[in-house]
Amino acid sequence: MTASLEQLRRCHFAVDLGAARTRVYVKGAGLVVDQPSVAAVNTRTGALIAVGELAEKMTGRTPDYIRVVRPVSGGTVVDIEMAQRMLRQLLGDRIRRTLRRKPRLRAAACTPHDADPLAQRAAIETLVGLGARRVELVDTLIAAAVGCGLPVEQPEATMIMVCGAAATQVAVLSLGSIVTAERIPVGGEAVDNAIVQHLRHQHELMLPSQSVRPLQLALHGNGLTPEGPESTEIHGRDVATGLARSVRVDTEAVRQAIQTPLTAVLDGIGKVLRGCPPDLVADLADRGIMMVGGSALLPGLDQMLRQATGMPVHIAERPDVCAVQGLGEMLEGRIAPIVLNPLGA
């Protein structure tokens, strides 16, 4: 599935269509789009009202005839036409005109590990609709590893963990390829849902759709560990009366509520390590795990993984844009492939 470096050097732009955010890298111009993967549509006329951050602010605040949609789910395009319309608006007229001048427009796209042919086809169709004559697919794990500066082309183990909104992908890489990998259908959204359900059952409080992230930020510092803050105040709507209400939430109870999705991530890491050759596991004991993706910034997650695995855990410098930056490095030709010449007799 992963295209060769030679093919990627011929591409003109790269797209990382994520469940939470869409990012576009244009060769020679760098990262030009970094917006939420959200669009607002007028259901009466079919017109696109807003995309990106403005559309995300509309979530839960629109009249009946305006629908806020997410054309990407779990790293897979579920609505090709809407994804194309959203991308056109995010790119803007100036960038689209620049790309259209290319004689044979080529694009690269990230796809989740072990994406089925239907998901791959949806990503290709989306970019073909933007004018691309050819689309190269790159595994998100390899793109993210390149983007955060891991020596993926060397004959030594590097372990990467891509913490997305809808799924978490864990892999051990060596010699530029994936040795063993696991895709866990648990991500930042699962953590959000666990917090929402906890507050609904324990405090009879419904949260506005925008306020789950502030709750995670309230678990600042050592958020998922006992050294974090004891309590935090949350505003929401009472389930019974429908009136606005504030409650003081014990953060220890919140930490317990999100243990279930986080335990599934730990199980996935264990499965990857069990399927890895012993020599590579020995390399990982020193090098540890590199975390990338937007959900890697969940406070205290790295400490929890460190305690559970006994391995060093590092967070990339800019974990949310590692995948698209890795694609950009490949497009610009900054990655030198390792040359394996067959030995003569």
mmCIF file of N, CA and C in Angstrom, residues 147-256:
data_model
loop_
_atom_site.group_PDB
_atom_site.id
_atom_site.type_symbol
_atom_site.label_atom_id
_atom_site.label_comp_id
_atom_site.label_asym_id
_atom_site.label_seq_id
_atom_site.Cartn_x
_atom_site.Cartn_y
_atom_site.Cartn_z
ATOM 1 N N GLY A 147 7.717 11.870 9.877
ATOM 2 C CA GLY A 147 7.451 13.244 10.282
ATOM 3 C C GLY A 147 8.019 13.611 11.641
ATOM 4 N N CYS A 148 8.144 12.629 12.548
ATOM 5 C CA CYS A 148 8.690 12.963 13.872
ATOM 6 C C CYS A 148 10.183 12.636 13.965
ATOM 7 N N GLY A 149 10.803 12.311 12.813
ATOM 8 C CA GLY A 149 12.265 12.172 12.778
ATOM 9 C C GLY A 149 12.818 10.846 13.224
ATOM 10 N N LEU A 150 11.998 9.803 13.254
ATOM 11 C CA LEU A 150 12.514 8.483 13.636
ATOM 12 C C LEU A 150 13.342 7.894 12.492
ATOM 13 N N PRO A 151 14.426 7.179 12.810
ATOM 14 C CA PRO A 151 15.270 6.583 11.751
ATOM 15 C C PRO A 151 14.653 5.302 11.194
ATOM 16 N N VAL A 152 13.538 5.449 10.482
ATOM 17 C CA VAL A 152 12.775 4.273 10.041
ATOM 18 C C VAL A 152 13.536 3.423 9.029
ATOM 19 N N GLU A 153 14.497 4.024 8.287
ATOM 20 C CA GLU A 153 15.180 3.263 7.234
ATOM 21 C C GLU A 153 16.333 2.427 7.776
ATOM 22 N N GLN A 154 16.652 2.557 9.062
ATOM 23 C CA GLN A 154 17.773 1.820 9.651
ATOM 24 C C GLN A 154 17.345 0.413 10.093
ATOM 25 N N PRO A 155 18.293 -0.542 10.155
ATOM 26 C CA PRO A 155 17.951 -1.909 10.595
ATOM 27 C C PRO A 155 17.877 -2.004 12.120
ATOM 28 N N GLU A 156 17.070 -1.152 12.718
ATOM 29 C CA GLU A 156 16.866 -1.174 14.164
ATOM 30 C C GLU A 156 15.422 -0.797 14.448
ATOM 31 N N ALA A 157 14.909 -1.230 15.583
ATOM 32 C CA ALA A 157 13.487 -1.087 15.877
ATOM 33 C C ALA A 157 13.137 0.331 16.301
ATOM 34 N N THR A 158 12.030 0.821 15.786
ATOM 35 C CA THR A 158 11.422 2.051 16.284
ATOM 36 C C THR A 158 9.942 1.757 16.472
ATOM 37 N N MET A 159 9.400 2.172 17.611
ATOM 38 C CA MET A 159 7.987 1.912 17.906
ATOM 39 C C MET A 159 7.232 3.230 17.895
ATOM 40 N N ILE A 160 6.148 3.266 17.146
ATOM 41 C CA ILE A 160 5.357 4.482 17.039
ATOM 42 C C ILE A 160 3.908 4.195 17.399
ATOM 43 N N MET A 161 3.284 5.174 18.019
ATOM 44 C CA MET A 161 1.888 5.047 18.437
ATOM 45 C C MET A 161 1.146 6.285 17.942
ATOM 46 N N VAL A 162 0.241 6.088 16.988
ATOM 47 C CA VAL A 162 -0.534 7.191 16.421
ATOM 48 C C VAL A 162 -1.873 7.248 17.154
ATOM 49 N N CYS A 163 -2.054 8.273 17.978
ATOM 50 C CA CYS A 163 -3.267 8.419 18.789
ATOM 51 C C CYS A 163 -4.240 9.331 18.051
ATOM 52 N N GLY A 164 -5.162 8.749 17.323
ATOM 53 C CA GLY A 164 -6.129 9.528 16.557
ATOM 54 C C GLY A 164 -7.416 9.752 17.320
ATOM 55 N N ALA A 165 -8.373 10.417 16.639
ATOM 56 C CA ALA A 165 -9.659 10.689 17.279
ATOM 57 C C ALA A 165 -10.516 9.428 17.368
ATOM 58 N N ALA A 166 -10.472 8.590 16.321
ATOM 59 C CA ALA A 166 -11.346 7.424 16.277
ATOM 60 C C ALA A 166 -10.611 6.108 16.508
ATOM 61 N N ALA A 167 -9.291 6.077 16.347
ATOM 62 C CA ALA A 167 -8.538 4.829 16.501
ATOM 63 C C ALA A 167 -7.112 5.135 16.926
ATOM 64 N N THR A 168 -6.489 4.127 17.533
ATOM 65 C CA THR A 168 -5.081 4.223 17.915
ATOM 66 C C THR A 168 -4.329 3.139 17.157
ATOM 67 N N GLN A 169 -3.240 3.530 16.490
ATOM 68 C CA GLN A 169 -2.437 2.573 15.726
ATOM 69 C C GLN A 169 -1.053 2.466 16.354
ATOM 70 N N VAL A 170 -0.617 1.236 16.562
ATOM 71 C CA VAL A 170 0.689 0.980 17.176
ATOM 72 C C VAL A 170 1.474 0.081 16.232
ATOM 73 N N ALA A 171 2.769 0.401 16.032
ATOM 74 C CA ALA A 171 3.572 -0.418 15.122
ATOM 75 C C ALA A 171 5.031 -0.389 15.523
ATOM 76 N N VAL A 172 5.736 -1.467 15.147
ATOM 77 C CA VAL A 172 7.197 -1.523 15.245
ATOM 78 C C VAL A 172 7.731 -1.491 13.816
ATOM 79 N N LEU A 173 8.634 -0.542 13.549
ATOM 80 C CA LEU A 173 9.178 -0.349 12.203
ATOM 81 C C LEU A 173 10.657 -0.705 12.174
ATOM 82 N N SER A 174 11.112 -1.225 11.046
ATOM 83 C CA SER A 174 12.526 -1.488 10.824
ATOM 84 C C SER A 174 12.760 -1.578 9.329
ATOM 85 N N LEU A 175 13.878 -1.025 8.854
ATOM 86 C CA LEU A 175 14.233 -1.026 7.428
ATOM 87 C C LEU A 175 13.122 -0.432 6.564
ATOM 88 N N GLY A 176 12.484 0.633 7.071
ATOM 89 C CA GLY A 176 11.490 1.348 6.290
ATOM 90 C C GLY A 176 10.164 0.650 6.118
ATOM 91 N N SER A 177 9.942 -0.457 6.840
ATOM 92 C CA SER A 177 8.689 -1.195 6.706
ATOM 93 C C SER A 177 8.129 -1.532 8.088
ATOM 94 N N ILE A 178 6.862 -1.939 8.081
ATOM 95 C CA ILE A 178 6.195 -2.302 9.329
ATOM 96 C C ILE A 178 6.486 -3.769 9.630
ATOM 97 N N VAL A 179 7.064 -4.035 10.796
ATOM 98 C CA VAL A 179 7.339 -5.421 11.215
ATOM 99 C C VAL A 179 6.078 -6.038 11.792
ATOM 100 N N THR A 180 5.460 -5.337 12.728
ATOM 101 C CA THR A 180 4.191 -5.799 13.305
ATOM 102 C C THR A 180 3.404 -4.575 13.721
ATOM 103 N N ALA A 181 2.087 -4.624 13.564
ATOM 104 C CA ALA A 181 1.254 -3.457 13.856
ATOM 105 C C ALA A 181 -0.120 -3.902 14.336
ATOM 106 N N GLU A 182 -0.788 -3.001 15.015
ATOM 107 C CA GLU A 182 -2.128 -3.274 15.537
ATOM 108 C C GLU A 182 -2.926 -1.974 15.460
ATOM 109 N N ARG A 183 -4.170 -2.099 15.018
ATOM 110 C CA ARG A 183 -5.075 -0.935 14.982
ATOM 111 C C ARG A 183 -6.171 -1.157 16.006
ATOM 112 N N ILE A 184 -6.235 -0.278 17.009
ATOM 113 C CA ILE A 184 -7.199 -0.425 18.108
ATOM 114 C C ILE A 184 -8.316 0.598 17.884
ATOM 115 N N PRO A 185 -9.581 0.159 17.815
ATOM 116 C CA PRO A 185 -10.681 1.101 17.514
ATOM 117 C C PRO A 185 -11.057 1.963 18.723
ATOM 118 N N VAL A 186 -10.067 2.521 19.366
ATOM 119 C CA VAL A 186 -10.278 3.384 20.533
ATOM 120 C C VAL A 186 -9.391 4.617 20.356
ATOM 121 N N GLY A 187 -9.979 5.794 20.453
ATOM 122 C CA GLY A 187 -9.198 7.024 20.304
ATOM 123 C C GLY A 187 -9.701 8.107 21.236
ATOM 124 N N GLY A 188 -9.418 9.344 20.874
ATOM 125 C CA GLY A 188 -9.822 10.471 21.711
ATOM 126 C C GLY A 188 -11.322 10.574 21.879
ATOM 127 N N GLU A 189 -12.082 10.196 20.831
ATOM 128 C CA GLU A 189 -13.541 10.263 20.922
ATOM 129 C C GLU A 189 -14.080 9.278 21.955
ATOM 130 N N ALA A 190 -13.446 8.108 22.072
ATOM 131 C CA ALA A 190 -13.882 7.113 23.068
ATOM 132 C C ALA A 190 -13.670 7.644 24.479
ATOM 133 N N VAL A 191 -12.560 8.363 24.684
ATOM 134 C CA VAL A 191 -12.295 8.972 25.993
ATOM 135 C C VAL A 191 -13.343 10.037 26.287
ATOM 136 N N ASP A 192 -13.661 10.865 25.277
ATOM 137 C CA ASP A 192 -14.699 11.892 25.442
ATOM 138 C C ASP A 192 -16.031 11.257 25.829
ATOM 139 N N ASN A 193 -16.413 10.189 25.104
ATOM 140 C CA ASN A 193 -17.701 9.526 25.368
ATOM 141 C C ASN A 193 -17.748 8.926 26.767
ATOM 142 N N ALA A 194 -16.618 8.382 27.223
ATOM 143 C CA ALA A 194 -16.578 7.807 28.570
ATOM 144 C C ALA A 194 -16.827 8.888 29.626
ATOM 145 N N ILE A 195 -16.265 10.084 29.407
ATOM 146 C CA ILE A 195 -16.473 11.190 30.355
ATOM 147 C C ILE A 195 -17.926 11.660 30.312
ATOM 148 N N VAL A 196 -18.489 11.770 29.103
ATOM 149 C CA VAL A 196 -19.881 12.206 28.949
ATOM 150 C C VAL A 196 -20.827 11.245 29.668
ATOM 151 N N GLN A 197 -20.630 9.924 29.475
ATOM 152 C CA GLN A 197 -21.499 8.930 30.108
ATOM 153 C C GLN A 197 -21.348 8.961 31.624
ATOM 154 N N HIS A 198 -20.140 9.154 32.115
ATOM 155 C CA HIS A 198 -19.914 9.219 33.568
ATOM 156 C C HIS A 198 -20.693 10.381 34.177
ATOM 157 N N LEU A 199 -20.604 11.559 33.557
ATOM 158 C CA LEU A 199 -21.293 12.727 34.094
ATOM 159 C C LEU A 199 -22.810 12.585 33.998
ATOM 160 N N ARG A 200 -23.271 11.902 32.960
ATOM 161 C CA ARG A 200 -24.722 11.700 32.810
ATOM 162 C C ARG A 200 -25.256 10.760 33.879
ATOM 163 N N HIS A 201 -24.537 9.673 34.146
ATOM 164 C CA HIS A 201 -25.026 8.679 35.112
ATOM 165 C C HIS A 201 -24.800 9.095 36.556
ATOM 166 N N GLN A 202 -23.632 9.668 36.838
ATOM 167 C CA GLN A 202 -23.287 9.977 38.233
ATOM 168 C C GLN A 202 -23.812 11.337 38.692
ATOM 169 N N HIS A 203 -23.864 12.305 37.771
ATOM 170 C CA HIS A 203 -24.258 13.665 38.175
ATOM 171 C C HIS A 203 -25.514 14.156 37.459
ATOM 172 N N GLU A 204 -26.109 13.313 36.596
ATOM 173 C CA GLU A 204 -27.303 13.684 35.830
ATOM 174 C C GLU A 204 -27.087 15.020 35.105
ATOM 175 N N LEU A 205 -25.950 15.118 34.469
ATOM 176 C CA LEU A 205 -25.560 16.350 33.780
ATOM 177 C C LEU A 205 -25.235 16.028 32.328
ATOM 178 N N MET A 206 -25.822 16.796 31.416
ATOM 179 C CA MET A 206 -25.499 16.652 29.988
ATOM 180 C C MET A 206 -24.547 17.772 29.601
ATOM 181 N N LEU A 207 -23.455 17.400 28.959
ATOM 182 C CA LEU A 207 -22.444 18.385 28.574
ATOM 183 C C LEU A 207 -22.737 18.959 27.197
ATOM 184 N N PRO A 208 -22.471 20.252 26.993
ATOM 185 C CA PRO A 208 -22.473 20.765 25.621
ATOM 186 C C PRO A 208 -21.376 20.077 24.815
ATOM 187 N N SER A 209 -21.569 19.947 23.500
ATOM 188 C CA SER A 209 -20.640 19.164 22.674
ATOM 189 C C SER A 209 -19.229 19.735 22.682
ATOM 190 N N GLN A 210 -19.071 21.028 22.978
ATOM 191 C CA GLN A 210 -17.747 21.644 22.920
ATOM 192 C C GLN A 210 -16.967 21.541 24.233
ATOM 193 N N SER A 211 -17.603 21.061 25.317
ATOM 194 C CA SER A 211 -16.968 21.230 26.634
ATOM 195 C C SER A 211 -16.218 20.012 27.145
ATOM 196 N N VAL A 212 -16.152 18.928 26.368
ATOM 197 C CA VAL A 212 -15.436 17.745 26.852
ATOM 198 C C VAL A 212 -13.937 18.006 26.859
ATOM 199 N N ARG A 213 -13.430 18.675 25.827
ATOM 200 C CA ARG A 213 -11.998 18.978 25.775
ATOM 201 C C ARG A 213 -11.553 19.846 26.950
ATOM 202 N N PRO A 214 -12.320 20.912 27.314
ATOM 203 C CA PRO A 214 -11.915 21.666 28.505
ATOM 204 C C PRO A 214 -11.832 20.810 29.759
ATOM 205 N N LEU A 215 -12.693 19.778 29.846
ATOM 206 C CA LEU A 215 -12.611 18.889 31.012
ATOM 207 C C LEU A 215 -11.299 18.127 30.997
ATOM 208 N N GLN A 216 -10.873 17.669 29.808
ATOM 209 C CA GLN A 216 -9.585 16.980 29.729
ATOM 210 C C GLN A 216 -8.440 17.931 30.071
ATOM 211 N N LEU A 217 -8.581 19.190 29.647
ATOM 212 C CA LEU A 217 -7.539 20.151 29.970
ATOM 213 C C LEU A 217 -7.511 20.446 31.470
ATOM 214 N N ALA A 218 -8.668 20.305 32.114
ATOM 215 C CA ALA A 218 -8.705 20.514 33.566
ATOM 216 C C ALA A 218 -7.867 19.463 34.288
ATOM 217 N N LEU A 219 -7.694 18.301 33.652
ATOM 218 C CA LEU A 219 -6.817 17.265 34.214
ATOM 219 C C LEU A 219 -5.381 17.597 33.819
ATOM 220 N N HIS A 220 -4.963 18.822 34.137
ATOM 221 C CA HIS A 220 -3.664 19.297 33.656
ATOM 222 C C HIS A 220 -2.525 18.648 34.434
ATOM 223 N N GLY A 221 -1.317 18.884 33.943
ATOM 224 C CA GLY A 221 -0.139 18.335 34.631
ATOM 225 C C GLY A 221 -0.163 16.825 34.595
ATOM 226 N N ASN A 222 -0.249 16.209 35.767
ATOM 227 C CA ASN A 222 -0.275 14.747 35.872
ATOM 228 C C ASN A 222 -1.722 14.262 35.827
ATOM 229 N N GLY A 223 -2.418 14.600 34.740
ATOM 230 C CA GLY A 223 -3.865 14.410 34.665
ATOM 231 C C GLY A 223 -4.370 13.027 34.977
ATOM 232 N N LEU A 224 -3.767 11.982 34.392
ATOM 233 C CA LEU A 224 -4.283 10.627 34.572
ATOM 234 C C LEU A 224 -3.652 9.922 35.758
ATOM 235 N N THR A 225 -2.856 10.630 36.527
ATOM 236 C CA THR A 225 -2.199 10.033 37.692
ATOM 237 C C THR A 225 -2.752 10.669 38.954
ATOM 238 N N PRO A 226 -2.598 10.018 40.120
ATOM 239 C CA PRO A 226 -3.164 10.538 41.366
ATOM 240 C C PRO A 226 -2.633 11.911 41.764
ATOM 241 N N GLU A 227 -1.506 12.342 41.170
ATOM 242 C CA GLU A 227 -0.948 13.644 41.536
ATOM 243 C C GLU A 227 -1.682 14.801 40.867
ATOM 244 N N GLY A 228 -2.686 14.508 40.021
ATOM 245 C CA GLY A 228 -3.419 15.558 39.319
ATOM 246 C C GLY A 228 -4.326 16.340 40.255
ATOM 247 N N PRO A 229 -5.081 17.324 39.723
ATOM 248 C CA PRO A 229 -5.991 18.131 40.542
ATOM 249 C C PRO A 229 -7.093 17.271 41.156
ATOM 250 N N GLU A 230 -7.560 17.627 42.356
ATOM 251 C CA GLU A 230 -8.551 16.801 43.067
ATOM 252 C C GLU A 230 -9.938 16.940 42.472
ATOM 253 N N SER A 231 -10.309 18.142 42.053
ATOM 254 C CA SER A 231 -11.658 18.341 41.518
ATOM 255 C C SER A 231 -11.648 19.478 40.509
ATOM 256 N N THR A 232 -12.717 19.533 39.705
ATOM 257 C CA THR A 232 -12.860 20.606 38.729
ATOM 258 C C THR A 232 -14.343 20.908 38.555
ATOM 259 N N GLU A 233 -14.668 22.159 38.248
ATOM 260 C CA GLU A 233 -16.069 22.569 38.102
ATOM 261 C C GLU A 233 -16.497 22.454 36.648
ATOM 262 N N ILE A 234 -17.672 21.827 36.441
ATOM 263 C CA ILE A 234 -18.184 21.580 35.092
ATOM 264 C C ILE A 234 -19.570 22.200 34.960
ATOM 265 N N HIS A 235 -19.821 22.865 33.830
ATOM 266 C CA HIS A 235 -21.128 23.472 33.555
ATOM 267 C C HIS A 235 -21.840 22.632 32.493
ATOM 268 N N GLY A 236 -23.131 22.407 32.703
ATOM 269 C CA GLY A 236 -23.897 21.640 31.733
ATOM 270 C C GLY A 236 -25.388 21.813 31.944
ATOM 271 N N ARG A 237 -26.161 20.885 31.385
ATOM 272 C CA ARG A 237 -27.625 20.955 31.489
ATOM 273 C C ARG A 237 -28.133 19.794 32.314
ATOM 274 N N ASP A 238 -29.023 20.108 33.257
ATOM 275 C CA ASP A 238 -29.597 19.063 34.108
ATOM 276 C C ASP A 238 -30.467 18.139 33.262
ATOM 277 N N VAL A 239 -30.285 16.814 33.425
ATOM 278 C CA VAL A 239 -31.027 15.837 32.627
ATOM 279 C C VAL A 239 -32.520 15.929 32.903
ATOM 280 N N ALA A 240 -32.911 16.117 34.166
ATOM 281 C CA ALA A 240 -34.328 16.094 34.549
ATOM 282 C C ALA A 240 -35.024 17.416 34.233
ATOM 283 N N THR A 241 -34.463 18.537 34.654
ATOM 284 C CA THR A 241 -35.147 19.829 34.526
ATOM 285 C C THR A 241 -34.814 20.564 33.234
ATOM 286 N N GLY A 242 -33.683 20.265 32.628
ATOM 287 C CA GLY A 242 -33.266 20.971 31.426
ATOM 288 C C GLY A 242 -32.636 22.317 31.703
ATOM 289 N N LEU A 243 -32.469 22.662 32.988
ATOM 290 C CA LEU A 243 -31.877 23.946 33.356
ATOM 291 C C LEU A 243 -30.358 23.849 33.417
ATOM 292 N N ALA A 244 -29.694 25.000 33.269
ATOM 293 C CA ALA A 244 -28.233 25.041 33.381
ATOM 294 C C ALA A 244 -27.831 24.770 34.830
ATOM 295 N N ARG A 245 -26.772 24.000 34.998
ATOM 296 C CA ARG A 245 -26.335 23.639 36.352
ATOM 297 C C ARG A 245 -24.825 23.430 36.345
ATOM 298 N N SER A 246 -24.184 23.727 37.469
ATOM 299 C CA SER A 246 -22.748 23.494 37.635
ATOM 300 C C SER A 246 -22.533 22.460 38.733
ATOM 301 N N VAL A 247 -21.586 21.556 38.517
ATOM 302 C CA VAL A 247 -21.261 20.559 39.539
ATOM 303 C C VAL A 247 -19.748 20.530 39.732
ATOM 304 N N ARG A 248 -19.376 20.154 40.938
ATOM 305 C CA ARG A 248 -17.962 19.967 41.244
ATOM 306 C C ARG A 248 -17.655 18.490 41.047
ATOM 307 N N VAL A 249 -16.805 18.160 40.096
ATOM 308 C CA VAL A 249 -16.545 16.765 39.727
ATOM 309 C C VAL A 249 -15.223 16.312 40.338
ATOM 310 N N ASP A 250 -15.274 15.146 40.971
ATOM 311 C CA ASP A 250 -14.061 14.531 41.520
ATOM 312 C C ASP A 250 -13.256 13.942 40.359
ATOM 313 N N THR A 251 -12.054 14.451 40.134
ATOM 314 C CA THR A 251 -11.276 13.998 38.978
ATOM 315 C C THR A 251 -10.771 12.568 39.129
ATOM 316 N N GLU A 252 -10.723 12.058 40.347
ATOM 317 C CA GLU A 252 -10.350 10.650 40.535
ATOM 318 C C GLU A 252 -11.407 9.750 39.894
ATOM 319 N N ALA A 253 -12.696 10.142 40.054
ATOM 320 C CA ALA A 253 -13.781 9.367 39.444
ATOM 321 C C ALA A 253 -13.715 9.458 37.917
ATOM 322 N N VAL A 254 -13.307 10.624 37.398
ATOM 323 C CA VAL A 254 -13.161 10.784 35.943
ATOM 324 C C VAL A 254 -12.035 9.885 35.429
ATOM 325 N N ARG A 255 -10.942 9.832 36.185
ATOM 326 C CA ARG A 255 -9.831 8.964 35.782
ATOM 327 C C ARG A 255 -10.264 7.501 35.744
ATOM 328 N N GLN A 256 -11.104 7.094 36.689
ATOM 329 C CA GLN A 256 -11.607 5.722 36.688
ATOM 330 C C GLN A 256 -12.498 5.475 35.470
#
